Amino acid sequence: MSTNAVAARPEAPPEANLKKQLKRADRLRKFKAIGLVAPLALFLIVVFVLPIGSMLWRSVDNTELESVMPRTVAGLQQWDGSGLPEEATLAAFAAELRDSRRGGGLGKVGRRLNYEDNQYRGLLMRTLRGLPASSENWTQTLVEIDPAWGETTTWREIQRASPPVTDRYVLASLDLERGANGEIQRIDAQDRIYQSVFQRTMVIAGGVTLICLALGFPLAYLLATLPPKTSNMLMILVLLPFWTSLLVRTAAWIILLQSNGLVNQSLIASGIIDTPLQLVFNRIGVFFAMVHILLPFMILPLYSVMKGISPSYQRAAVSLGAHPFAAFWQVYAPQTISGVAAGTILVFIMALGYYITPALVGGPADQMVSYYVAYYTNTTNNWGMAAALGSILLALTLLLYLVYHRLVNRKQLIRS
Amino acid sequence: MALPPYASPVEKLWFWIFRGSCGLILLFLIAPVFVIIPLSFSSGSFLTYPLPGFSLRWYEEIFSAGPWMESLKNSLIVAPLATLLAMTFGTLAAVGLNRADFPGKGLILALLISPMVVPLVIVAVGMYFFFAQVGLLNSYTGLVLAHTVLGVPFVVITVNATLQGFDFNQMRAGASLGASPIRVFFTVVLPQIVPGMVSGGLFAFATSFDEVVVALFIASPTERTLPIQMFSGIRENISPAIAAMATILILLSTLLLITMEFLRRRSERLKAAP
């Protein structure tokens, strides 16, 4: 290939030609490399990034009314919010309401308006039933069907639900709302639920992470300091659960912790308790199962860091007169910090998104953010809320991942 | 770190407390895996000890035609296909990433491993809406594509790691000896990265074989995979049939573990050799 290129232009000076050839070969290689990466990158963009992006867009998407009642929405945009909208707008509303019966538009609008106030679905249905084929004065007709159409607040609420983008879902998932004049305020204390959901998610993820660290650190230390033959054997005890199906382990914990399970049986047999403890389908069960599933993800990074720490530092400290504990805390422990950081963030990130395990071994008060995302998608079809809660969860996860990435990369830099 | 002969009593005490607690932590890790196995041979229908007697009736139940076999069959269709796709796409991409420098490489690598980071429920909801739009909801194709996405980061990472020590001049050497690029890839590159591909593939397979959340959203009862069957079994009616299937899955994970260990030792041996 290259000899041909040289033969084609014998008149060019050889060095310049070489440079050109090198450049061309480099460019060709670059294109080939991009060509190899492109199929997967495109596949992921189409099947992964865009679907998630468009799902997250639903957290601000507010086009329900606009898509079913475009003329009403346009009319309400002109309205100044005092008195009633113009007759033309109300006529358009009546016509579009009648048309909305076909193609599921009515359900869409009813569901959206019900987020503003629970009365709307019923009001729309009643109005549709009483709606005459034609009218001289739609304002009067509508008010006759239901006096609610004669109130300014009704139309202002519809106006508020009209713009194509909204921040209501994002605000609602932070227990905030827009007041009458558009200012952001906290919702009534008895309705605040997401604050406690996020708090609970943080508490569970944080608690699981701390327990994993407390259990993982000594075990990783033991594995890193034992002779390789023994530590390889013991490592199997860490890796076998790691490779075992999450569902198998969750089922095993239900079996172990149930009221007549092995744990309760042995506690009763040893005389510590008389009646079985409730250990599963509550927070205790969630902690047991989640710590068990995530512990290997703490042990493995800790182990790999500890493996690289020479034991002579600690010995040197002791020989210089340090107490063995001081030598451990002041000399050994600081060297493990990158492993601690990596394991902690990894476990925390994974714990944040947990759904299956709390759903199986937790009670209603132990469900985390993921559960509510699934709930709003499947059960109530409130996609705006599902997307808003999902966006916050994703933002939190990606932020932590960025920190993790920085830490792990720095560690590799130091090593090299 | 054995105890030195001159250790003081306090040191000895600490040593044994430390060893003892490590033993308990290991017990905590391994006990659940082993506790479930004997229950699968129970002749009763409750998952409690002591066992009323020995029987194979629960294995009969899961191996006779019914929801367990159906879901196992579905998983055995979806997981290998997803693994194969993930291995193909992932290996090509990892080779490409190591072949040359190009702008935006870091960003692309981040994109390729992002399915590992994003919470599963978000992946599930996103794909649910997307597949509904393109008509892939409740289809094997949709499930295979979704599991490919979830498995691909493992392949990219492991093959990428194998390629770190790979000398691409070998490809030039192959080409200079007259081999076509495809022949060079199959005879020079592939044999050296196969361990990475296999371990990535095993991760991808295990992921698909254990994935509940996405499958719950995008699969109908017809494509119900084994994890979904396990999930609903645990939630609705936890019986020794679950223990029987769990035992089989534990056997499978033992096999996976042995294969991974074998691959790891092999690569260590190769690294140690000059």
XYZ file of C-alpha atoms in Angstrom, chain B residues 59-74 221-222 224-226 229 245:
23
model
C -36.794 -30.276 42.074
C -39.538 -32.253 40.381
C -41.751 -29.198 40.595
C -39.273 -26.808 39.024
C -38.170 -29.277 36.360
C -41.664 -30.281 35.287
C -43.366 -28.159 32.640
C -44.665 -24.967 34.175
C -43.743 -21.390 35.007
C -40.265 -22.321 36.327
C -39.202 -24.115 33.158
C -40.807 -21.441 30.977
C -38.901 -18.678 32.731
C -35.651 -20.651 32.722
C -36.080 -21.188 28.981
C -36.666 -17.442 28.485
C -45.694 -12.733 31.172
C -44.689 -14.436 27.901
C -41.010 -13.630 31.970
C -37.389 -14.385 32.831
C -36.104 -16.526 35.677
C -40.235 -15.716 38.410
C -33.967 -22.978 41.997
